[in-house]
Every structure is written in structure tokens, then in C-alpha cells.
Amino acid sequence: MKTKLQKARDFENKYLKHLNPADQPRFHVTGGVGWINDPNGFSVYKGEYHLFFQYYPYDTKWGTMHWGHVKTNDFVHWERLPCALAPDEYPDKDGCFSGSATELPDGRQLLMYTGNRNTRRKNGSVVSTQTQCLAVGDGIDYVKYEHNPVLDAKDLPEGGSPIDFRDPKLWFEDGKFWAVVGNRAADKSGSILLFESENGFEWRFASVLASCHNQFGKMWECPDFFELEGKHVLLTSPQDMTSMGLEFHPGNSTLCIIGRYDREKLHLMRDNTQTVDYGTDFYAMQTLKAKDGRRIMIAWMQSWETSGCKVQKLPFFGQMSLPRELTIRDGKLIQNPVREIESFRKTKVSYKGVMITDETNLQGVSGRFIDMTVTVRPGNSRQMYRYFKLNVAKDGERVTTIRHKPENNTIRVDRSRSGFPHDIVNVRDFPITAKDELKLRIIMDRYSLELFVNDGEQAASFVIYTPVTADSITFSADGAAIIDVEKYDIEV
Ligand code: FRU
């Protein structure tokens, strides 16, 4: 009988060759066919960058999770590899959930993932059991570890729930393997557990690295933990978040905690908390340390809330963000597009010191596959503009707007006219820091807009479905603004 993995690979072989490039983003990862969610196993293996992802090849909706697989050398071109994991063993029979990867000293690649197994209760409800499992491979084919699971209910601290115990992120440090795993603690909210292992196969509980205490959402999914410029960063994606002013948004949100790591107690002490991405579509981010030392993050560029909103008849659903370089400035996380994207910039169009009042378009400034930076200063030294607007993906009917309002120092992105025929969240407002000039960098691909404000102080990602024929770009101001524009097409 054909194995589940073979079935998935045969399906890929059959359908992936018929993909229409005009349906796919140019430089953002999708599954090609089927559904994807969280990035998994984003790591260096034998000198190349591997990315796995939550994957259901057979439909454009979430199903029993497999792991899809791609690799890259430049974070822009991704080579598709065969499906890596299928839910074919007892502990993962209802899904190979999120996890991570690292290279073993003997040159094999170690994957650690959550095995999800459902049981039906007498009253008909389904309850899941989540355990941590391993698979070992050569960068293409993986064999599940015979002693799976390696972490289960008995490894949890008192009161830890085996129903919500998932998304291990592995790394090797100081001669040991470590993993952070999300868990729902006795107080019903999230905690991040730290586990350790000498050889990568036998694991034991080490500490509770950080706890939510019902303060930032509930269950903390998809943790990642790493050192960055002398600080320690914990990234996690909380469920059931409530907003705090303009920070965070309700539902599945993103959280960055920057702090100090107490290596004796194996505990993270918080200095700062912040939203990772202010857009509508960003979740479950994961990082790797690049060969040159950069910390690079990728995320699922989609929201769970709108994962049923399908617009065009596309063979795939879900895409990854453009990878971002992370740094710290003034104690805060800074995100900028991976610098490799700059090698794919073509046809530079630039303007300096253009006065904007009424809606204006500038010769040569248009396009839908673009990397564009707009720098905005007040046009009148005695009076600040009341707002400045940048309109993209525009035609007679459609437009996506980025508006700066200095009065309360916010940016509003509005995608209400960006191709969605659904009554969904289309507008996000977020705070920025007042400066003499405002810098907006936007990167657009076929179905997305990623915005970086003031050299990465804020980032905001949005899925849009505006047809690419809507490629006008205009500027306007209430009052007067002076702008510089540098626009490139991205050709990959
Ligand atoms: C987050 C998540 C993870 C889980 C996976 C299942 O988006 O819920 O916690 O491992 O998706 O697909």
C-alpha cells in the first residue's frame, strides 16, 4: 500500500508541474498547491537555508498537517523539495504540527515537531494530545525516530496541559541541544517551557522560561528564543489576545519580549514587550541565524481569521512573508527586509523634493512588484500637514492606502478596496515615533504589501487581492508635504 508520504509526493509530482506562474507570488513562498500555515524548521543545513511549513497538499483549507519543504540560497528564489513529513505514525496520526530543525554533529538533519493525536470522548467531543517527536534526514528524506514521542505529558511541570503542548524550536548552544515549547499552564494561560538534551534524542525538562499570567493573550504558540545584540528575545504568537490601545490586535496576535536571560535559573526577565507586526496578516514567526550571523525571521503572512476568505480560484492558499533581518535599536526590535532582495531591484526611478498637495502621480512611479521608499517632510516649516497619503495598487475602483496623521502620530493602512469581497478587518492603525521626516518602505508582490516604517521601527503586512493591472501609485496631502521617492521593480 502506498504510504501517506508517497501519496503526498505523487500528488505534488502530478500537480506542481501544471502551476501557472501568473497565479503565484514572484518571491514569496506558497505551497504551490494546497494549504500552508506556519513556517517550520527554518534553518541552515549543509550551507543552504531550509524552510518547512505546515501543509495540506490536497485542499486549500487546513487539514491533517504534513510538512512541506523548500530551500534557498538567497531568500528570494526558493526551490521546491518533496513533502518531508506525513501524519503516518501513532503520535502524529492527526497532524505533524509545527516545529524546527537543526544540523546534528554527524551531518544529519534533525527535525523536532509536535505530534497531534485526537481522541473522541464519550460525549462526542474531540480532545487532542500533543507530544514532541523527532525525525532525522538528509535534507530530502526523513525517518521518524523509533522512540517517538520524546516529550509528553510526564515531562510537563505541574498543571501543564498535554492538550496545548506544541511548536518546539530547537537550537544548539554550549555543547547542548535546547528547545522551547509552548504550553498552557495551570492558570490556563501560556507558558514557554525550556527542555535540554545532550544528544538531541533524549530530552528533559529544564525550566519555565517565561509565563503569560493571562496578560498577553492565552495560549502562546510558536515560540522562538535567541540572543540578539547582547539581549535575549522571545517571540511568540498568542491566541485570544486583546488589544492594548494600538498595541496588538484581538485574536491571534504577535508578541516580542526583549529581556535578560538568567542562565542560572534559565529564566527570561522582561525589559520590553512589543507587537511584532501591525498588519492584518502575520503570524507564527520563526528565525534562523544566517551563515554571516544575521538573525532572519519569516512568518506566515496570513491571519487565521480570514483563512476562509478565498477570492480567486487559486490552487494554493497561504504564503510566507519576505524574510526580515532583525536588530535591536533603543531596546526595541527592528525589522528590515532581507538585504538580498536589493539585488533584484531593476529600473530605478527617483525623485527628490517634490511638493505634494493635491493627488499627484509621478512619471515612472507605478508598478505592482516593487520595492519603494518614500521619505516625507512637512512642506511648510510653520505648519505640519494634517495627513499624507500614499495610494498603491490603484485603478479606477481599487486602491490600498497608507496614511500618516501627524496629529496622533499614527499610520493607517486601509485595504478595503484591495480585492476582497468579504466584510473582514481591512484597516489597521498603529503608532509610530515622531521624527523630522517619515520613511515608508513598501515591498509588494502579487498578493501582498509589506510596509516598514522609519528603517524598520514598525512593520505591517497585508494580503491584498487587487489584480496586478491596478498598478498606479499616487501621493496626496492635506496641507503640504515634500517627498523623495526611490522606486524599483523587483524582477526575480
Ligand atoms: C499556529 C498553530 C500551531 C500548530 C499549527 C497547526 O498557527 O496553531 O500552534 O502547531 O498551527 O497547524
Short mmCIF file of C-alpha atoms and ligand atoms in Angstrom, two decimals:
data_model
loop_
_atom_site.label_atom_id
_atom_site.label_comp_id
_atom_site.label_asym_id
_atom_site.label_seq_id
_atom_site.Cartn_x
_atom_site.Cartn_y
_atom_site.Cartn_z
CA MET A 1 0.00 0.00 0.00
CA LYS A 2 1.18 3.49 -0.78
CA THR A 3 2.39 5.37 2.31
CA LYS A 4 0.85 8.72 3.18
CA LEU A 5 4.13 10.39 2.35
CA GLN A 6 4.32 8.73 -1.06
CA LYS A 7 0.73 9.70 -1.71
CA ALA A 8 1.56 13.35 -0.95
CA ARG A 9 4.69 13.24 -3.11
CA ASP A 10 2.82 11.65 -6.01
CA PHE A 11 0.17 14.33 -5.70
CA GLU A 12 2.86 17.02 -5.82
CA ASN A 13 4.50 15.41 -8.85
CA LYS A 14 1.22 15.37 -10.64
CA TYR A 15 0.02 18.90 -9.86
CA LEU A 16 3.08 21.06 -9.28
CA LYS A 17 4.19 20.91 -12.88
CA HIS A 18 0.96 22.50 -14.03
CA LEU A 19 1.28 25.61 -11.92
CA ASN A 20 0.63 28.84 -13.71
CA PRO A 21 3.35 31.34 -12.71
CA ALA A 22 0.80 34.13 -13.21
CA ASP A 23 -1.13 32.73 -10.21
CA GLN A 24 1.84 32.61 -7.87
CA PRO A 25 3.65 35.37 -6.00
CA ARG A 26 7.06 36.15 -7.53
CA PHE A 27 9.21 35.92 -4.42
CA HIS A 28 7.00 34.80 -1.54
CA VAL A 29 6.78 31.12 -0.66
CA THR A 30 3.49 29.25 -1.13
CA GLY A 31 2.82 25.53 -1.19
CA GLY A 32 2.22 25.81 -4.96
CA VAL A 33 -0.84 23.68 -4.36
CA GLY A 34 -2.86 23.15 -1.21
CA TRP A 35 -2.84 24.94 2.08
CA ILE A 36 0.10 26.22 4.14
CA ASN A 37 0.40 27.81 7.55
CA ASP A 38 3.30 28.25 9.99
CA PRO A 39 6.92 28.25 8.86
CA ASN A 40 8.75 25.29 10.40
CA GLY A 41 12.38 24.18 10.53
CA PHE A 42 13.72 27.48 9.16
CA SER A 43 17.44 26.71 9.47
CA VAL A 44 20.80 26.27 7.81
CA TYR A 45 21.60 22.77 6.65
CA LYS A 46 24.79 21.93 4.74
CA GLY A 47 25.23 25.58 3.88
CA GLU A 48 21.72 26.12 2.45
CA TYR A 49 18.64 27.67 4.00
CA HIS A 50 15.80 25.23 4.51
CA LEU A 51 12.21 26.10 5.20
CA PHE A 52 9.47 23.63 6.02
CA PHE A 53 5.86 24.57 6.62
CA GLN A 54 2.54 23.34 7.88
CA TYR A 55 0.99 21.87 4.77
CA TYR A 56 -2.09 20.12 3.49
CA PRO A 57 -1.47 19.38 -0.17
CA TYR A 58 -4.96 18.22 -1.13
CA ASP A 59 -7.10 21.25 -0.49
CA THR A 60 -6.88 24.99 0.04
CA LYS A 61 -8.09 24.63 3.60
CA TRP A 62 -6.43 23.36 6.77
CA GLY A 63 -6.38 19.56 7.03
CA THR A 64 -4.25 16.85 8.60
CA MET A 65 -0.91 18.54 8.70
CA HIS A 66 2.09 17.43 6.65
CA TRP A 67 5.39 19.27 6.38
CA GLY A 68 6.09 20.88 3.01
CA HIS A 69 9.66 21.80 2.15
CA VAL A 70 11.64 24.39 0.17
CA LYS A 71 15.20 25.66 0.26
CA THR A 72 17.05 28.78 -0.84
CA ASN A 73 20.42 30.42 -1.02
CA ASP A 74 19.18 34.00 -1.25
CA PHE A 75 15.75 34.12 0.49
CA VAL A 76 14.24 35.20 -2.83
CA HIS A 77 14.40 32.12 -5.09
CA TRP A 78 13.00 29.04 -3.41
CA GLU A 79 13.48 25.54 -4.71
CA ARG A 80 10.62 23.19 -4.05
CA LEU A 81 11.53 19.89 -2.39
CA PRO A 82 9.28 16.89 -1.87
CA CYS A 83 6.89 16.77 1.06
CA ALA A 84 9.03 15.97 4.11
CA LEU A 85 6.65 14.57 6.72
CA ALA A 86 3.22 12.98 6.61
CA PRO A 87 0.97 12.14 9.57
CA ASP A 88 1.62 8.42 9.46
CA GLU A 89 2.64 7.31 12.96
CA TYR A 90 0.55 6.89 16.08
CA PRO A 91 1.70 10.03 17.96
CA ASP A 92 1.18 12.27 14.89
CA LYS A 93 -1.75 10.45 13.30
CA ASP A 94 -3.81 13.67 13.32
CA GLY A 95 -1.08 16.00 12.22
CA CYS A 96 2.61 16.75 12.17
CA PHE A 97 2.25 20.16 13.78
CA SER A 98 4.81 22.95 13.92
CA GLY A 99 8.43 22.53 14.86
CA SER A 100 12.00 23.25 13.89
CA ALA A 101 15.27 21.82 12.60
CA THR A 102 18.97 21.75 13.30
CA GLU A 103 22.06 20.00 11.97
CA LEU A 104 23.41 17.10 14.04
CA PRO A 105 27.16 16.75 14.61
CA ASP A 106 27.18 13.70 12.31
CA GLY A 107 25.81 15.80 9.42
CA ARG A 108 22.21 14.58 9.53
CA GLN A 109 19.33 16.99 9.87
CA LEU A 110 17.19 16.70 12.98
CA LEU A 111 13.54 17.78 12.87
CA MET A 112 11.54 18.23 16.05
CA TYR A 113 7.80 18.65 15.64
CA THR A 114 4.57 18.30 17.53
CA GLY A 115 2.68 15.07 17.05
CA ASN A 116 -1.04 15.70 17.31
CA ARG A 117 -3.36 12.82 18.13
CA ASN A 118 -7.11 13.17 18.57
CA THR A 119 -9.37 11.03 20.71
CA ARG A 120 -13.12 11.18 20.71
CA ARG A 121 -14.72 11.44 24.13
CA LYS A 122 -17.94 9.66 25.07
CA ASN A 123 -19.88 12.92 24.65
CA GLY A 124 -18.61 13.19 21.07
CA SER A 125 -16.14 16.00 21.63
CA VAL A 126 -12.63 15.57 20.30
CA VAL A 127 -9.64 16.15 22.50
CA SER A 128 -6.08 16.33 21.26
CA THR A 129 -2.91 15.02 22.84
CA GLN A 130 0.22 16.83 21.80
CA THR A 131 3.71 15.39 22.17
CA GLN A 132 7.10 16.28 20.75
CA CYS A 133 8.54 13.95 18.12
CA LEU A 134 11.72 13.66 16.06
CA ALA A 135 12.65 12.79 12.51
CA VAL A 136 16.14 12.54 11.03
CA GLY A 137 17.12 13.03 7.43
CA ASP A 138 19.47 14.15 4.71
CA GLY A 139 17.75 17.33 3.54
CA ILE A 140 15.18 15.48 1.41
CA ASP A 141 14.10 12.23 3.05
CA TYR A 142 13.31 11.88 6.74
CA VAL A 143 12.81 8.89 9.00
CA LYS A 144 10.77 9.30 12.14
CA TYR A 145 12.55 8.35 15.35
CA GLU A 146 11.59 4.91 16.63
CA HIS A 147 11.21 6.11 20.23
CA ASN A 148 8.76 8.92 19.47
CA PRO A 149 7.43 10.81 21.30
CA VAL A 150 10.46 12.18 23.10
CA LEU A 151 8.45 14.61 25.25
CA ASP A 152 4.94 14.01 26.51
CA ALA A 153 2.61 14.69 29.45
CA LYS A 154 5.04 13.28 32.01
CA ASP A 155 7.64 15.89 31.07
CA LEU A 156 5.34 18.80 31.85
CA PRO A 157 5.51 20.87 35.02
CA GLU A 158 2.60 20.54 37.46
CA GLY A 159 -0.68 21.63 35.86
CA GLY A 160 0.77 21.89 32.32
CA SER A 161 -1.79 20.80 29.73
CA PRO A 162 -0.98 17.94 27.32
CA ILE A 163 -3.74 19.31 25.06
CA ASP A 164 -1.80 22.50 24.39
CA PHE A 165 1.84 21.47 24.28
CA ARG A 166 3.34 22.35 20.94
CA ASP A 167 5.68 24.02 18.46
CA PRO A 168 9.23 23.16 19.62
CA LYS A 169 12.05 25.46 18.48
CA LEU A 170 15.43 23.75 18.70
CA TRP A 171 18.96 25.12 18.86
CA PHE A 172 22.45 24.02 19.86
CA GLU A 173 24.39 26.10 22.37
CA ASP A 174 27.21 25.47 24.88
CA GLY A 175 27.56 21.83 23.90
CA LYS A 176 23.86 21.01 24.32
CA PHE A 177 20.59 20.97 22.43
CA TRP A 178 17.84 23.17 23.76
CA ALA A 179 14.19 23.54 22.80
CA VAL A 180 11.46 25.99 23.76
CA VAL A 181 7.92 24.64 23.57
CA GLY A 182 4.57 26.41 24.07
CA ASN A 183 2.31 25.04 26.81
CA ARG A 184 -0.88 26.02 28.58
CA ALA A 185 -0.08 26.32 32.26
CA ALA A 186 -2.21 25.65 35.33
CA ASP A 187 -3.61 29.23 35.21
CA LYS A 188 -4.95 28.40 31.71
CA SER A 189 -2.65 30.86 30.00
CA GLY A 190 0.52 30.27 28.06
CA SER A 191 3.99 29.49 29.24
CA ILE A 192 7.17 28.74 27.38
CA LEU A 193 8.96 25.64 28.61
CA LEU A 194 12.66 25.01 28.12
CA PHE A 195 13.96 21.47 27.55
CA GLU A 196 17.53 20.22 27.21
CA SER A 197 19.32 17.28 25.66
CA GLU A 198 22.92 16.13 25.35
CA ASN A 199 22.46 14.22 22.10
CA GLY A 200 19.26 15.65 20.54
CA PHE A 201 17.31 12.43 21.17
CA GLU A 202 16.90 12.18 24.93
CA TRP A 203 15.19 15.21 26.37
CA ARG A 204 14.38 16.50 29.82
CA PHE A 205 12.53 19.46 31.27
CA ALA A 206 14.85 22.34 32.24
CA SER A 207 12.70 25.31 33.28
CA VAL A 208 9.72 27.55 32.71
CA LEU A 209 11.44 30.20 30.60
CA ALA A 210 8.54 32.70 30.59
CA SER A 211 4.87 32.84 31.54
CA CYS A 212 1.93 34.77 30.21
CA HIS A 213 -0.04 35.01 33.50
CA ASN A 214 -3.10 35.87 31.42
CA GLN A 215 -1.51 39.15 30.44
CA PHE A 216 -0.75 38.82 26.74
CA GLY A 217 -3.42 36.58 25.30
CA LYS A 218 -3.81 32.97 26.35
CA MET A 219 -2.01 30.06 24.77
CA TRP A 220 1.39 31.13 23.43
CA GLU A 221 2.04 29.38 20.13
CA CYS A 222 5.21 29.02 18.08
CA PRO A 223 7.88 30.34 20.46
CA ASP A 224 11.39 31.26 19.34
CA PHE A 225 14.19 32.30 21.66
CA PHE A 226 17.60 33.72 20.77
CA GLU A 227 20.32 36.16 21.66
CA LEU A 228 20.43 39.39 19.71
CA GLU A 229 22.99 42.14 20.29
CA GLY A 230 23.56 41.24 23.94
CA LYS A 231 19.84 40.96 24.76
CA HIS A 232 17.57 37.93 24.64
CA VAL A 233 14.47 37.88 22.51
CA LEU A 234 11.41 35.69 22.91
CA LEU A 235 8.99 35.70 20.01
CA THR A 236 5.61 34.08 20.35
CA SER A 237 2.19 34.16 18.73
CA PRO A 238 -0.53 34.40 21.41
CA GLN A 239 -4.08 33.23 20.87
CA ASP A 240 -7.03 35.17 22.29
CA MET A 241 -5.09 38.42 22.57
CA THR A 242 -6.94 41.59 23.49
CA SER A 243 -5.61 44.88 22.18
CA MET A 244 -3.91 47.43 24.43
CA GLY A 245 -4.56 50.78 22.79
CA LEU A 246 -2.96 50.48 19.38
CA GLU A 247 -0.62 47.73 20.52
CA PHE A 248 -1.51 44.18 19.50
CA HIS A 249 -4.80 43.27 17.92
CA PRO A 250 -7.51 40.95 19.15
CA GLY A 251 -7.36 37.27 18.32
CA ASN A 252 -4.19 35.62 17.10
CA SER A 253 -1.51 38.25 17.52
CA THR A 254 2.28 38.53 17.72
CA LEU A 255 4.44 39.34 20.72
CA CYS A 256 8.11 40.14 21.15
CA ILE A 257 9.62 40.14 24.63
CA ILE A 258 13.12 41.58 24.94
CA GLY A 259 14.92 40.91 28.17
CA ARG A 260 17.81 39.42 30.06
CA TYR A 261 18.37 35.70 30.30
CA ASP A 262 19.23 34.42 33.76
CA ARG A 263 21.38 31.44 32.80
CA GLU A 264 21.35 30.06 36.36
CA LYS A 265 17.59 29.98 36.72
CA LEU A 266 17.07 29.51 32.97
CA HIS A 267 14.52 32.29 33.09
CA LEU A 268 13.88 35.34 30.92
CA MET A 269 13.42 38.67 32.72
CA ARG A 270 11.32 41.10 30.70
CA ASP A 271 12.56 44.55 29.78
CA ASN A 272 10.26 45.37 26.89
CA THR A 273 7.24 43.98 25.12
CA GLN A 274 6.05 44.98 21.66
CA THR A 275 3.92 43.98 18.71
CA VAL A 276 5.98 42.28 16.03
CA ASP A 277 3.85 43.22 13.02
CA TYR A 278 0.95 45.68 12.94
CA GLY A 279 -0.64 44.43 9.76
CA THR A 280 -3.59 42.12 9.25
CA ASP A 281 -1.51 39.14 8.13
CA PHE A 282 1.45 37.96 10.12
CA TYR A 283 1.68 35.00 12.49
CA ALA A 284 3.82 32.17 13.82
CA MET A 285 7.17 33.80 13.02
CA GLN A 286 10.36 31.77 13.24
CA THR A 287 14.02 32.74 12.89
CA LEU A 288 17.36 31.33 11.87
CA LYS A 289 20.92 32.52 12.32
CA ALA A 290 22.32 33.05 8.84
CA LYS A 291 25.80 31.98 7.81
CA ASP A 292 27.02 35.56 8.20
CA GLY A 293 25.49 35.89 11.68
CA ARG A 294 22.31 37.77 10.78
CA ARG A 295 19.13 36.81 12.65
CA ILE A 296 16.48 36.34 9.98
CA MET A 297 12.77 35.94 10.62
CA ILE A 298 9.99 34.60 8.42
CA ALA A 299 6.28 34.30 9.23
CA TRP A 300 3.03 33.03 7.85
CA MET A 301 1.69 36.10 6.02
CA GLN A 302 -1.94 35.36 6.68
CA SER A 303 -4.42 35.62 9.52
CA TRP A 304 -6.37 32.68 10.89
CA GLU A 305 -9.47 34.89 10.99
CA THR A 306 -9.52 35.38 7.23
CA SER A 307 -8.25 31.96 6.25
CA GLY A 308 -11.67 31.15 4.83
CA CYS A 309 -11.67 34.20 2.57
CA LYS A 310 -10.72 32.93 -0.83
CA VAL A 311 -11.07 35.31 -3.65
CA GLN A 312 -9.82 33.89 -6.86
CA LYS A 313 -9.72 30.30 -7.91
CA LEU A 314 -6.12 29.69 -6.95
CA PRO A 315 -4.55 26.26 -6.46
CA PHE A 316 -2.93 27.33 -3.19
CA PHE A 317 -3.80 29.18 -0.03
CA GLY A 318 -1.36 30.86 2.37
CA GLN A 319 2.02 32.46 1.79
CA MET A 320 5.12 33.32 3.78
CA SER A 321 6.36 36.82 4.50
CA LEU A 322 9.52 38.10 2.93
CA PRO A 323 12.29 37.14 5.38
CA ARG A 324 13.41 40.03 7.61
CA GLU A 325 16.67 40.92 9.28
CA LEU A 326 16.31 41.56 12.99
CA THR A 327 18.33 44.02 15.04
CA ILE A 328 17.79 45.97 18.26
CA ARG A 329 17.71 49.76 18.46
CA ASP A 330 16.96 51.63 21.70
CA GLY A 331 15.91 48.37 23.33
CA LYS A 332 13.34 47.60 20.62
CA LEU A 333 13.13 45.02 17.90
CA ILE A 334 13.87 46.42 14.43
CA GLN A 335 12.87 44.57 11.26
CA ASN A 336 14.06 45.22 7.74
CA PRO A 337 13.62 43.24 4.54
CA VAL A 338 16.40 40.78 3.95
CA ARG A 339 19.12 42.68 2.07
CA GLU A 340 19.28 40.04 -0.70
CA ILE A 341 16.08 41.49 -2.18
CA GLU A 342 18.10 44.56 -3.20
CA SER A 343 19.98 42.50 -5.81
CA PHE A 344 16.70 42.04 -7.66
CA ARG A 345 15.92 45.74 -7.98
CA LYS A 346 15.55 46.90 -11.56
CA THR A 347 14.69 50.18 -13.27
CA LYS A 348 15.31 52.77 -10.62
CA VAL A 349 13.03 55.80 -10.66
CA SER A 350 13.83 58.55 -8.22
CA TYR A 351 12.56 62.00 -7.32
CA LYS A 352 13.84 64.46 -4.78
CA GLY A 353 11.99 67.29 -3.04
CA VAL A 354 8.61 67.02 -4.75
CA MET A 355 5.93 69.23 -3.20
CA ILE A 356 2.67 67.31 -2.69
CA THR A 357 -0.69 68.90 -2.04
CA ASP A 358 -3.40 67.53 -4.32
CA GLU A 359 -3.34 63.96 -5.54
CA THR A 360 -0.28 63.55 -7.74
CA ASN A 361 1.29 60.80 -9.71
CA LEU A 362 4.89 60.93 -10.75
CA GLN A 363 6.06 59.80 -14.16
CA GLY A 364 7.53 56.28 -13.88
CA VAL A 365 6.29 55.70 -10.36
CA SER A 366 3.90 52.78 -10.74
CA GLY A 367 4.00 49.00 -10.52
CA ARG A 368 2.93 46.03 -8.50
CA PHE A 369 6.17 44.12 -7.97
CA ILE A 370 8.06 46.88 -6.29
CA ASP A 371 10.48 47.97 -3.61
CA MET A 372 9.78 51.64 -2.99
CA THR A 373 10.92 54.08 -0.33
CA VAL A 374 9.10 57.37 0.20
CA THR A 375 10.56 59.94 2.55
CA VAL A 376 8.11 62.59 3.72
CA ARG A 377 8.80 66.01 5.27
CA PRO A 378 6.41 68.86 6.02
CA GLY A 379 6.03 71.17 3.03
CA ASN A 380 5.59 74.22 5.19
CA SER A 381 8.02 74.86 8.03
CA ARG A 382 5.37 76.61 10.13
CA GLN A 383 2.58 74.16 9.58
CA MET A 384 2.61 70.38 9.59
CA TYR A 385 0.42 68.64 7.03
CA ARG A 386 -2.77 67.19 8.53
CA TYR A 387 -2.23 63.95 6.71
CA PHE A 388 -0.11 62.47 3.98
CA LYS A 389 -1.39 59.64 1.81
CA LEU A 390 0.35 57.10 -0.34
CA ASN A 391 -2.00 55.16 -2.62
CA VAL A 392 -0.85 51.96 -4.28
CA ALA A 393 -2.41 49.09 -6.26
CA LYS A 394 -4.73 51.69 -7.66
CA ASP A 395 -7.08 51.87 -10.64
CA GLY A 396 -10.49 53.43 -11.07
CA GLU A 397 -12.08 51.15 -8.47
CA ARG A 398 -9.36 49.83 -6.26
CA VAL A 399 -6.74 51.30 -4.02
CA THR A 400 -4.69 50.39 -0.95
CA THR A 401 -3.88 53.44 1.16
CA ILE A 402 -1.14 54.21 3.64
CA ARG A 403 -1.90 57.40 5.54
CA HIS A 404 0.23 59.29 8.04
CA LYS A 405 -1.57 61.50 10.53
CA PRO A 406 0.98 63.58 12.47
CA GLU A 407 -1.58 64.83 14.99
CA ASN A 408 -1.56 61.50 16.79
CA ASN A 409 1.44 60.04 15.03
CA THR A 410 -0.25 57.07 13.55
CA ILE A 411 -0.12 55.22 10.31
CA ARG A 412 -3.34 53.81 8.92
CA VAL A 413 -3.30 51.18 6.24
CA ASP A 414 -6.62 50.62 4.52
CA ARG A 415 -7.16 47.69 2.19
CA SER A 416 -10.96 47.94 2.00
CA ARG A 417 -10.70 48.34 -1.75
CA SER A 418 -8.00 45.76 -2.37
CA GLY A 419 -9.90 42.94 -3.98
CA PHE A 420 -11.59 41.25 -1.01
CA PRO A 421 -15.33 40.71 -1.37
CA HIS A 422 -15.54 39.95 2.36
CA ASP A 423 -16.53 42.01 5.36
CA ILE A 424 -13.26 41.49 7.21
CA VAL A 425 -10.78 43.65 9.08
CA ASN A 426 -9.42 45.91 6.38
CA VAL A 427 -7.98 48.79 8.36
CA ARG A 428 -5.15 48.89 10.86
CA ASP A 429 -3.88 51.92 12.78
CA PHE A 430 -0.58 51.86 14.57
CA PRO A 431 1.64 54.29 16.42
CA ILE A 432 4.99 55.49 15.14
CA THR A 433 7.67 57.73 16.62
CA ALA A 434 7.61 61.40 15.63
CA LYS A 435 10.64 62.40 13.57
CA ASP A 436 11.71 65.25 11.32
CA GLU A 437 10.96 63.04 8.39
CA LEU A 438 8.97 59.89 7.90
CA LYS A 439 10.34 56.99 5.89
CA LEU A 440 7.98 54.44 4.36
CA ARG A 441 9.39 51.44 2.56
CA ILE A 442 6.95 49.14 0.87
CA ILE A 443 7.55 45.83 -0.80
CA MET A 444 4.78 44.50 -2.98
CA ASP A 445 4.30 41.14 -4.60
CA ARG A 446 1.25 39.82 -6.42
CA TYR A 447 -0.85 39.30 -3.29
CA SER A 448 0.87 41.34 -0.60
CA LEU A 449 2.07 44.62 0.73
CA GLU A 450 4.74 44.72 3.44
CA LEU A 451 5.41 48.09 5.00
CA PHE A 452 8.49 49.08 7.01
CA VAL A 453 8.40 52.42 8.80
CA ASN A 454 11.44 54.51 9.75
CA ASP A 455 14.07 51.91 8.91
CA GLY A 456 12.24 49.03 10.50
CA GLU A 457 10.86 50.53 13.72
CA GLN A 458 7.44 49.22 12.75
CA ALA A 459 6.43 46.59 10.23
CA ALA A 460 2.97 45.82 8.88
CA SER A 461 1.98 43.07 6.44
CA PHE A 462 -1.20 42.81 4.42
CA VAL A 463 -2.61 40.31 1.98
CA ILE A 464 -4.33 42.01 -0.94
CA TYR A 465 -6.07 40.51 -3.94
CA THR A 466 -6.14 43.53 -6.20
CA PRO A 467 -5.49 42.42 -9.80
CA VAL A 468 -1.99 43.40 -10.88
CA THR A 469 -3.38 45.57 -13.64
CA ALA A 470 -4.21 48.06 -10.84
CA ASP A 471 -0.68 49.41 -10.69
CA SER A 472 -0.98 53.17 -10.24
CA ILE A 473 0.70 54.93 -7.36
CA THR A 474 -0.31 58.40 -6.20
CA PHE A 475 0.53 60.78 -3.37
CA SER A 476 -1.60 63.38 -1.68
CA ALA A 477 -1.58 65.60 1.38
CA ASP A 478 -3.97 67.68 3.37
CA GLY A 479 -1.66 70.63 3.76
CA ALA A 480 1.70 70.30 2.07
CA ALA A 481 4.33 67.62 2.15
CA ILE A 482 7.67 67.31 0.42
CA ILE A 483 8.70 63.87 -0.65
CA ASP A 484 11.63 61.92 -2.03
CA VAL A 485 10.83 58.73 -3.87
CA GLU A 486 13.05 55.84 -4.84
CA LYS A 487 11.23 53.10 -6.67
CA TYR A 488 12.46 49.84 -8.17
CA ASP A 489 10.68 46.98 -9.86
CA ILE A 490 11.57 43.62 -8.44
CA GLU A 491 12.43 41.07 -11.07
CA VAL A 492 13.45 37.67 -9.88
C1 FRU B 1 -0.27 28.04 14.83
C2 FRU B 1 -0.65 26.60 15.02
C3 FRU B 1 0.40 25.86 15.82
C4 FRU B 1 0.20 24.44 15.41
C5 FRU B 1 -0.14 24.59 13.96
C6 FRU B 1 -1.07 23.55 13.42
O1 FRU B 1 -0.71 28.64 13.68
O2 FRU B 1 -1.91 26.54 15.64
O3 FRU B 1 0.32 26.09 17.21
O4 FRU B 1 1.35 23.67 15.63
O5 FRU B 1 -0.71 25.88 13.80
O6 FRU B 1 -1.19 23.66 12.05
#
